[in-house]
Coordinates of N, CA and C in Angstrom, one line a residue:
X1 N 108.7 119.4 67.8 CA 107.5 118.8 67.3 C 106.9 117.8 68.3
X2 N 105.6 117.8 68.4 CA 105.0 116.8 69.3 C 104.3 115.7 68.5
X3 N 104.4 114.5 69.0 CA 103.7 113.4 68.2 C 103.1 112.5 69.2
X4 N 102.2 111.6 68.7 CA 101.6 110.6 69.5 C 102.2 109.2 69.1
X5 N 102.3 108.3 70.0 CA 102.8 107.0 69.7 C 101.6 106.1 69.3
X6 N 101.6 105.5 68.1 CA 100.6 104.6 67.7 C 101.2 103.2 67.7
X7 N 100.8 102.5 68.8 CA 101.4 101.2 69.1 C 100.4 100.0 69.0
X8 N 100.7 99.0 68.3 CA 99.9 97.8 68.3 C 100.6 96.7 69.0
X9 N 100.0 96.2 70.1 CA 100.5 95.2 71.0 C 99.9 93.8 70.6
X10 N 100.8 92.8 70.6 CA 100.4 91.5 70.3 C 100.7 90.6 71.5
X11 N 99.7 90.0 72.1 CA 99.9 89.2 73.3 C 100.4 87.8 73.0
X12 N 100.9 87.0 74.0 CA 101.4 85.7 73.7 C 100.4 84.8 73.1
X13 N 99.1 85.1 73.3 CA 98.0 84.3 72.7 C 97.5 85.0 71.4
X14 N 98.3 85.8 70.9 CA 98.0 86.5 69.6 C 96.8 87.5 69.7
X15 N 96.5 87.9 70.9 CA 95.5 89.0 71.0 C 96.1 90.3 70.6
X16 N 95.5 91.1 69.8 CA 96.0 92.3 69.3 C 95.3 93.5 69.9
X17 N 96.0 94.4 70.5 CA 95.4 95.6 71.2 C 96.2 96.8 70.6
X18 N 95.4 97.9 70.3 CA 96.0 99.1 69.8 C 96.0 100.2 70.9
X19 N 97.1 101.0 71.0 CA 97.2 102.0 71.9 C 97.6 103.3 71.2
X20 N 97.1 104.5 71.6 CA 97.5 105.8 71.1 C 97.8 106.6 72.3
X21 N 99.1 107.1 72.4 CA 99.5 107.9 73.5 C 99.0 109.3 73.5
X22 N 99.3 110.0 74.5 CA 99.1 111.5 74.5 C 100.2 112.1 73.8
X23 N 100.2 113.4 73.5 CA 101.2 114.0 72.7 C 102.5 114.1 73.6
X24 N 103.6 113.8 72.9 CA 105.0 113.9 73.6 C 105.9 114.6 72.6
X25 N 106.9 115.2 73.2 CA 108.0 115.8 72.3 C 108.6 114.6 71.6
X26 N 109.0 114.9 70.3 CA 109.5 113.8 69.5 C 110.6 113.0 70.1
X27 N 111.6 113.7 70.8 CA 112.7 113.0 71.4 C 112.2 112.1 72.5
X28 N 111.3 112.6 73.3 CA 110.7 111.7 74.4 C 109.9 110.6 73.9
X29 N 109.2 110.8 72.8 CA 108.4 109.7 72.2 C 109.3 108.6 71.7
X30 N 110.4 109.0 71.1 CA 111.4 107.9 70.6 C 111.9 107.1 71.8
X31 N 112.2 107.7 72.9 CA 112.7 107.0 74.1 C 111.6 106.0 74.6
X32 N 110.4 106.5 74.7 CA 109.3 105.6 75.1 C 109.1 104.4 74.1
X33 N 109.2 104.7 72.8 CA 109.1 103.7 71.8 C 110.1 102.6 72.0
X34 N 111.3 103.0 72.3 CA 112.4 102.0 72.5 C 112.0 101.1 73.7
X35 N 111.5 101.6 74.7 CA 111.0 100.8 75.9 C 109.9 99.8 75.5
X36 N 109.0 100.3 74.7 CA 107.9 99.5 74.2 C 108.4 98.3 73.3
X37 N 109.4 98.6 72.5 CA 109.9 97.5 71.7 C 110.6 96.5 72.5
X38 N 111.2 96.9 73.6 CA 111.9 95.9 74.5 C 110.9 94.8 75.1
X39 N 109.6 95.1 75.1 CA 108.7 94.1 75.6 C 108.6 92.9 74.7
X40 N 109.1 93.1 73.4 CA 109.0 92.0 72.5 C 107.6 91.7 72.0
X41 N 106.6 92.6 72.3 CA 105.2 92.4 72.0 C 104.7 93.4 71.0
X42 N 105.6 94.1 70.3 CA 105.2 95.1 69.3 C 104.9 94.5 67.9
X43 N 103.7 94.7 67.5 CA 103.3 94.2 66.2 C 103.5 95.4 65.2
X44 N 103.2 96.6 65.6 CA 103.4 97.8 64.8 C 103.6 99.0 65.6
X45 N 104.5 99.9 65.2 CA 104.8 101.1 66.0 C 105.1 102.2 65.0
X46 N 104.3 103.3 65.1 CA 104.6 104.5 64.3 C 104.2 105.7 65.1
X47 N 104.4 106.8 64.6 CA 104.2 108.1 65.2 C 103.2 109.0 64.4
X48 N 102.4 109.7 65.0 CA 101.5 110.6 64.2 C 101.6 112.0 64.8
X49 N 101.8 113.0 64.0 CA 101.9 114.4 64.4 C 100.5 115.0 64.4
X50 N 100.4 116.2 64.8 CA 99.0 116.9 65.0 C 98.5 117.3 63.6
X51 N 99.2 117.1 62.6 CA 98.8 117.4 61.2 C 98.4 116.1 60.5
X52 N 98.3 115.0 61.3 CA 97.9 113.7 60.7 C 98.9 113.0 59.8
X53 N 100.2 113.5 59.9 CA 101.2 112.8 59.1 C 101.8 111.7 60.0
X54 N 102.2 110.6 59.4 CA 102.7 109.5 60.1 C 104.2 109.4 59.9
X55 N 104.9 108.9 60.9 CA 106.4 108.8 60.9 C 106.8 107.4 61.3
X56 N 107.8 106.8 60.7 CA 108.4 105.6 61.2 C 109.5 106.1 62.2
X57 N 110.0 105.1 63.0 CA 111.0 105.4 64.0 C 112.3 106.0 63.2
X58 N 112.6 105.4 62.1 CA 113.8 105.9 61.4 C 113.6 107.3 60.9
X59 N 112.4 107.6 60.4 CA 112.1 108.9 59.9 C 112.1 110.0 61.0
X60 N 111.5 109.6 62.2 CA 111.5 110.5 63.3 C 112.9 110.7 63.9
X61 N 113.7 109.7 63.9 CA 115.1 109.8 64.4 C 115.8 110.8 63.5
X62 N 115.7 110.6 62.2 CA 116.4 111.5 61.3 C 115.9 112.9 61.4
X63 N 114.6 113.1 61.6 CA 114.1 114.5 61.8 C 114.7 115.1 63.1
X64 N 114.7 114.4 64.2 CA 115.3 114.9 65.4 C 116.7 115.3 65.3
X65 N 117.5 114.5 64.6 CA 118.9 114.8 64.4 C 119.1 116.0 63.5
X66 N 118.3 116.1 62.5 CA 118.4 117.2 61.6 C 118.0 118.5 62.3
X67 N 116.9 118.5 63.1 CA 116.4 119.7 63.7 C 117.4 120.3 64.7
X68 N 118.2 119.4 65.4 CA 119.1 119.9 66.4 C 120.1 121.0 65.8
X69 N 120.4 120.9 64.5 CA 121.4 121.8 63.9 C 120.7 123.0 63.3
X70 N 119.3 123.0 63.3 CA 118.6 124.1 62.7 C 117.7 124.8 63.8
X71 N 117.2 126.0 63.6 CA 116.3 126.6 64.6 C 115.1 125.8 64.8
X72 N 114.8 125.6 66.1 CA 113.6 124.8 66.5 C 113.1 125.2 67.8
X73 N 111.9 124.7 68.2 CA 111.2 125.1 69.4 C 111.1 126.6 69.4
X74 N 110.5 127.1 68.3 CA 110.4 128.6 68.1 C 109.2 129.1 68.7
X75 N 109.3 130.2 69.5 CA 108.2 130.9 70.1 C 108.4 132.4 69.7
X76 N 107.3 133.0 69.1 CA 107.4 134.3 68.6 C 106.4 135.2 69.3
X77 N 106.9 136.3 69.9 CA 106.0 137.4 70.4 C 106.0 138.5 69.4
X78 N 104.8 139.0 69.1 CA 104.8 140.1 68.1 C 103.7 141.1 68.5
X79 N 103.9 142.4 68.1 CA 103.0 143.4 68.4 C 103.1 144.6 67.4
X80 N 102.0 145.3 67.2 CA 102.0 146.4 66.3 C 101.4 147.6 67.0
X81 N 102.0 148.8 66.9 CA 101.5 150.0 67.4 C 101.1 150.9 66.3
X82 N 100.1 151.8 66.5 CA 99.6 152.6 65.4 C 99.4 154.0 65.9
X83 N 99.9 155.0 65.1 CA 99.7 156.4 65.4 C 98.6 156.9 64.4
X84 N 97.4 157.2 64.9 CA 96.3 157.6 64.0 C 96.6 158.9 63.2
X85 N 97.3 159.9 63.9 CA 97.6 161.1 63.2 C 98.5 161.0 62.1
X86 N 99.6 160.2 62.2 CA 100.6 160.1 61.2 C 100.4 159.0 60.2
X87 N 99.4 158.1 60.6 CA 99.2 156.8 59.8 C 100.5 156.0 59.8
X88 N 101.2 156.1 60.9 CA 102.5 155.4 60.9 C 102.4 154.3 62.0
X89 N 103.1 153.1 61.7 CA 103.0 152.0 62.6 C 104.4 151.6 63.1
X90 N 104.4 151.1 64.3 CA 105.7 150.5 64.9 C 105.4 149.1 65.0
X91 N 106.4 148.3 64.5 CA 106.3 146.8 64.5 C 107.4 146.2 65.4
X92 N 107.0 145.2 66.2 CA 108.0 144.6 67.1 C 107.8 143.1 67.1
X93 N 108.9 142.4 67.2 CA 108.8 140.9 67.5 C 110.1 140.5 68.2
X94 N 109.8 139.5 69.1 CA 110.9 138.8 69.8 C 110.8 137.3 69.6
X95 N 111.8 136.7 69.0 CA 111.7 135.3 68.6 C 112.7 134.5 69.5
X96 N 112.2 133.5 70.2 CA 113.0 132.6 71.0 C 113.1 131.3 70.3
X97 N 114.3 130.7 70.2 CA 114.5 129.4 69.6 C 115.8 128.7 70.1
X98 N 115.8 127.4 69.8 CA 117.0 126.6 70.1 C 117.7 126.2 68.9
X99 N 119.0 126.0 69.0 CA 119.8 125.6 67.8 C 121.2 125.1 68.4
X100 N 121.5 123.9 67.9 CA 122.8 123.3 68.3 C 123.0 123.3 69.9
X101 N 121.9 123.0 70.6 CA 122.0 122.8 72.0 C 122.0 124.2 72.8
X102 N 121.8 125.3 72.1 CA 121.8 126.6 72.7 C 120.5 127.3 72.5
X103 N 120.2 128.3 73.4 CA 119.0 129.0 73.3 C 119.3 130.5 72.9
X104 N 118.5 131.0 71.9 CA 118.7 132.3 71.4 C 117.5 133.2 71.4
X105 N 117.7 134.5 71.4 CA 116.6 135.4 71.3 C 117.0 136.4 70.2
X106 N 116.1 136.6 69.2 CA 116.2 137.5 68.2 C 115.1 138.6 68.4
X107 N 115.6 139.9 68.4 CA 114.6 141.0 68.5 C 114.7 141.9 67.3
X108 N 113.6 142.3 66.8 CA 113.5 143.2 65.6 C 112.4 144.1 65.7
X109 N 112.6 145.4 65.3 CA 111.5 146.3 65.1 C 111.6 147.1 63.9
X110 N 110.6 147.8 63.5 CA 110.6 148.6 62.3 C 109.4 149.6 62.3
X111 N 109.6 150.7 61.7 CA 108.5 151.7 61.5 C 108.1 151.7 60.0
X112 N 106.8 151.6 59.8 CA 106.3 151.6 58.4 C 105.2 152.6 58.3
X113 N 105.0 153.1 57.0 CA 104.0 154.1 56.7 C 102.8 153.4 56.0
X114 N 101.8 154.2 55.7 CA 100.6 153.8 55.0 C 99.9 152.6 55.6
X115 N 99.8 152.7 56.9 CA 99.0 151.7 57.7 C 97.7 152.4 58.1
X116 N 96.6 151.7 58.0 CA 95.3 152.4 58.2 C 94.6 152.1 59.5
X117 N 95.1 151.1 60.3 CA 94.5 150.8 61.5 C 95.4 150.1 62.5
X118 N 95.0 150.0 63.7 CA 95.8 149.2 64.7 C 95.8 147.7 64.3
X119 N 94.7 147.2 63.8 CA 94.6 145.8 63.4 C 95.6 145.6 62.2
X120 N 95.7 146.5 61.3 CA 96.6 146.3 60.2 C 98.0 146.3 60.7
X121 N 98.3 147.2 61.7 CA 99.7 147.2 62.3 C 100.0 145.8 62.9
X122 N 99.0 145.2 63.5 CA 99.3 143.9 64.1 C 99.6 142.9 63.0
X123 N 98.9 142.9 61.9 CA 99.2 142.0 60.8 C 100.6 142.3 60.3
X124 N 100.9 143.5 60.1 CA 102.2 143.9 59.6 C 103.3 143.4 60.5
X125 N 103.1 143.4 61.8 CA 104.1 142.9 62.8 C 104.2 141.4 62.7
X126 N 103.1 140.7 62.5 CA 103.2 139.2 62.3 C 103.9 138.9 61.0
X127 N 103.6 139.6 60.0 CA 104.3 139.4 58.7 C 105.8 139.6 58.8
X128 N 106.2 140.6 59.6 CA 107.7 140.8 59.8 C 108.3 139.7 60.5
X129 N 107.6 139.2 61.5 CA 108.1 138.0 62.3 C 108.2 136.8 61.4
X130 N 107.3 136.6 60.6 CA 107.4 135.4 59.7 C 108.6 135.5 58.7
X131 N 108.8 136.7 58.3 CA 110.0 137.0 57.4 C 111.3 136.7 58.1
X132 N 111.3 137.0 59.4 CA 112.5 136.8 60.2 C 112.7 135.3 60.4
X133 N 111.7 134.6 60.6 CA 111.8 133.1 60.8 C 112.3 132.5 59.5
X134 N 111.8 133.0 58.3 CA 112.3 132.5 57.1 C 113.8 132.8 56.9
X135 N 114.2 134.0 57.3 CA 115.7 134.3 57.2 C 116.5 133.4 58.2
X136 N 115.9 133.0 59.3 CA 116.7 132.1 60.2 C 116.9 130.7 59.5
X137 N 116.1 130.4 58.5 CA 116.3 129.1 57.9 C 115.4 128.0 58.5
X138 N 114.4 128.4 59.4 CA 113.5 127.5 60.0 C 112.5 126.9 58.9
X139 N 112.2 125.7 59.0 CA 111.3 125.1 58.0 C 110.7 123.8 58.6
X140 N 109.5 123.5 58.1 CA 108.9 122.2 58.4 C 108.8 121.9 59.9
X141 N 108.3 122.8 60.7 CA 108.1 122.5 62.1 C 107.0 123.5 62.6
X142 N 106.4 123.2 63.8 CA 105.4 124.0 64.4 C 106.1 125.3 65.0
X143 N 105.4 126.4 65.0 CA 105.9 127.6 65.6 C 104.7 128.3 66.3
X144 N 105.0 128.7 67.6 CA 104.0 129.4 68.4 C 104.1 130.9 68.1
X145 N 103.0 131.5 67.7 CA 102.9 132.9 67.5 C 102.0 133.5 68.6
X146 N 102.6 134.4 69.4 CA 101.9 134.9 70.6 C 101.7 136.4 70.4
X147 N 100.4 136.9 70.5 CA 100.1 138.3 70.4 C 99.0 138.7 71.3
X148 N 98.8 140.0 71.4 CA 97.8 140.5 72.3 C 96.6 141.1 71.5
X149 N 96.5 140.8 70.2 CA 95.3 141.1 69.4 C 94.4 139.9 69.3
X150 N 93.3 140.0 70.0 CA 92.4 138.8 69.9 C 91.8 138.7 68.5
X151 N 91.6 139.8 67.8 CA 91.1 139.8 66.5 C 92.0 139.1 65.6
X152 N 93.3 139.4 65.6 CA 94.2 138.7 64.7 C 94.4 137.3 65.0
X153 N 94.5 136.9 66.3 CA 94.7 135.5 66.7 C 93.5 134.7 66.2
X154 N 92.3 135.2 66.4 CA 91.1 134.4 66.1 C 90.9 134.4 64.6
X155 N 91.3 135.4 63.8 CA 91.2 135.4 62.4 C 92.3 134.5 61.8
X156 N 93.5 134.5 62.2 CA 94.5 133.7 61.6 C 94.4 132.2 62.0
X157 N 93.7 131.9 63.1 CA 93.5 130.6 63.5 C 92.2 130.0 62.9
X158 N 91.5 130.8 62.1 CA 90.3 130.4 61.4 C 89.0 130.4 62.2
X159 N 89.1 130.9 63.4 CA 87.9 131.0 64.2 C 86.9 132.1 63.8
X160 N 87.5 133.2 63.3 CA 86.8 134.3 62.8 C 87.0 134.6 61.4
X161 N 86.1 135.1 60.7 CA 86.3 135.5 59.3 C 87.1 136.8 59.2
X162 N 87.6 137.1 58.1 CA 88.4 138.3 57.9 C 87.7 139.2 56.8
X163 N 86.7 140.0 57.3 CA 85.9 140.7 56.3 C 86.6 141.9 55.7
X164 N 87.5 142.5 56.3 CA 88.2 143.7 55.8 C 89.2 143.2 54.7
X165 N 89.1 143.8 53.5 CA 90.0 143.4 52.4 C 91.4 143.6 52.7
X166 N 91.7 144.8 53.3 CA 93.2 145.1 53.6 C 93.8 144.0 54.5
X167 N 93.0 143.6 55.5 CA 93.5 142.5 56.5 C 93.5 141.2 55.8
X168 N 92.6 140.9 54.9 CA 92.5 139.6 54.2 C 93.8 139.5 53.3
X169 N 94.2 140.6 52.7 CA 95.4 140.5 51.9 C 96.7 140.2 52.8
X170 N 96.7 140.8 53.9 CA 97.8 140.5 54.8 C 97.8 139.0 55.2
X171 N 96.6 138.6 55.6 CA 96.4 137.2 56.0 C 96.9 136.2 54.9
X172 N 96.5 136.5 53.7 CA 96.8 135.6 52.6 C 98.3 135.6 52.4
X173 N 99.0 136.7 52.5 CA 100.5 136.8 52.3 C 101.2 136.0 53.4
X174 N 100.7 136.1 54.6 CA 101.3 135.4 55.7 C 101.1 133.9 55.6
X175 N 99.9 133.5 55.2 CA 99.6 132.1 55.0 C 100.5 131.5 53.9
X176 N 100.6 132.2 52.8 CA 101.4 131.8 51.7 C 102.9 131.6 52.1
X177 N 103.4 132.5 52.8 CA 104.8 132.5 53.3 C 105.0 131.3 54.2
X178 N 104.1 131.1 55.1 CA 104.2 130.0 56.1 C 104.1 128.6 55.3
X179 N 103.3 128.5 54.4 CA 103.1 127.3 53.6 C 104.4 127.0 52.8
X180 N 105.0 128.1 52.2 CA 106.2 128.0 51.4 C 107.3 127.4 52.2
X181 N 107.5 127.8 53.4 CA 108.6 127.3 54.2 C 108.2 126.1 55.2
X182 N 107.0 125.7 55.1 CA 106.5 124.5 55.8 C 106.4 124.8 57.3
X183 N 106.0 126.0 57.7 CA 105.8 126.2 59.1 C 104.3 126.0 59.5
X184 N 104.1 125.3 60.6 CA 102.7 125.0 61.1 C 102.5 125.9 62.2
X185 N 101.7 127.0 62.0 CA 101.5 128.0 63.0 C 100.5 127.6 64.1
X186 N 100.8 128.0 65.3 CA 99.9 127.8 66.4 C 99.8 129.2 67.1
X187 N 98.6 129.8 66.9 CA 98.3 131.2 67.4 C 97.8 131.2 68.8
X188 N 98.3 132.1 69.6 CA 97.9 132.2 71.0 C 97.7 133.6 71.4
X189 N 96.6 133.9 72.0 CA 96.3 135.2 72.5 C 96.7 135.4 74.0
X190 N 97.4 136.5 74.3 CA 97.8 136.8 75.7 C 97.4 138.2 76.0
X191 N 97.2 138.6 77.3 CA 97.0 140.0 77.7 C 98.2 140.8 77.3
X192 N 97.9 142.1 77.2 CA 99.0 143.1 76.8 C 100.2 143.0 77.7
X193 N 100.0 142.8 79.0 CA 101.0 142.7 80.0 C 102.0 141.6 79.7
X194 N 101.4 140.5 79.2 CA 102.2 139.3 78.9 C 103.0 139.4 77.6
X195 N 102.7 140.5 76.9 CA 103.4 140.7 75.6 C 104.2 142.0 75.6
X196 N 104.8 142.3 76.8 CA 105.4 143.6 77.0 C 106.7 143.8 76.2
X197 N 107.4 142.7 75.9 CA 108.7 142.8 75.2 C 108.4 143.3 73.7
X198 N 107.4 142.6 73.1 CA 107.1 143.0 71.7 C 106.4 144.4 71.7
X199 N 105.6 144.7 72.7 CA 105.0 146.0 72.7 C 106.0 147.1 72.9
X200 N 107.0 146.9 73.7 CA 108.1 147.9 73.9 C 108.9 148.1 72.6
X201 N 109.1 147.0 71.9 CA 109.9 147.1 70.6 C 109.0 147.9 69.6
X202 N 107.7 147.7 69.5 CA 106.9 148.5 68.6 C 106.9 149.9 69.0
X203 N 106.8 150.2 70.3 CA 106.8 151.6 70.7 C 108.1 152.3 70.4
X204 N 109.2 151.6 70.6 CA 110.5 152.1 70.3 C 110.7 152.5 68.8
X205 N 110.1 151.6 68.0 CA 110.1 151.9 66.5 C 109.4 153.1 66.2
X206 N 108.2 153.3 66.8 CA 107.5 154.6 66.6 C 108.2 155.8 67.0
X207 N 109.0 155.6 68.1 CA 109.8 156.8 68.6 C 111.2 156.9 67.9
X208 N 111.4 156.1 66.9 CA 112.7 156.3 66.1 C 113.8 155.5 66.5
X209 N 113.6 154.6 67.5 CA 114.7 153.7 67.9 C 114.7 152.4 67.2
X210 N 115.7 152.1 66.4 CA 115.7 150.9 65.6 C 116.5 149.8 66.4
X211 N 115.9 148.6 66.5 CA 116.6 147.5 67.2 C 116.6 146.3 66.4
X212 N 117.8 145.7 66.3 CA 117.9 144.4 65.6 C 119.0 143.7 66.2
X213 N 118.7 142.6 67.0 CA 119.8 141.9 67.7 C 119.5 140.4 67.8
X214 N 120.6 139.7 67.9 CA 120.5 138.2 68.1 C 121.5 137.9 69.2
X215 N 121.0 137.3 70.3 CA 121.9 137.0 71.4 C 121.8 135.5 71.8
X216 N 122.9 135.0 72.3 CA 122.9 133.7 72.9 C 122.5 133.8 74.4
X217 N 121.3 133.3 74.7 CA 120.8 133.4 76.1 C 121.7 132.7 77.1
X218 N 122.3 131.6 76.7 CA 123.2 130.8 77.6 C 124.4 131.6 78.0
X219 N 124.9 132.5 77.1 CA 126.0 133.4 77.4 C 125.7 134.4 78.5
X220 N 124.4 134.6 78.7 CA 124.1 135.6 79.8 C 124.1 135.1 81.2
X221 N 124.2 133.7 81.3 CA 124.2 133.1 82.6 C 125.5 133.4 83.4

């Protein structure tokens, strides 16, 4: 999680000046805050996340310690492929995260029926990825969702409306699940080439190859 340091400085002549830092990773922000307190000129010090929630140093310290043992710094690549003739979709997602000082990658794909369009396949792939995050036990943290569907990214980020009822239902289900587990989504569009891993998983699902794996990336070194 990234936060800003909200610091109120008090000079020897009791002049009060307020400072708001740029966004920093929570652990880095705590280190900077410790240095600020050593000046002996701190009147007030707290942290603010991008959702306008405020944190005391104790609260943020507890959060950082708790997060270390749970999945965090989660980045999700997702993609959906669609076969117009069979009305069948292939879904793929690759989820990168850290836990207990290690880095992991989870890969999952699936083939599903009764999909009407490529856009709906993209939503189904995102929904599958969100379900996998819930199964990991991740909660109350930001997650980056990266896909190559500009339509989905702009719709889920609220920049575009969702006029199609079928897609709106998918969007509502995804939002409800994210809210339930306290995930703050950050949607990012990338070109297809930059989403090759998820694209390959979706294609493999359409071709009948089922993949579900979790590996420790540090063990590969």
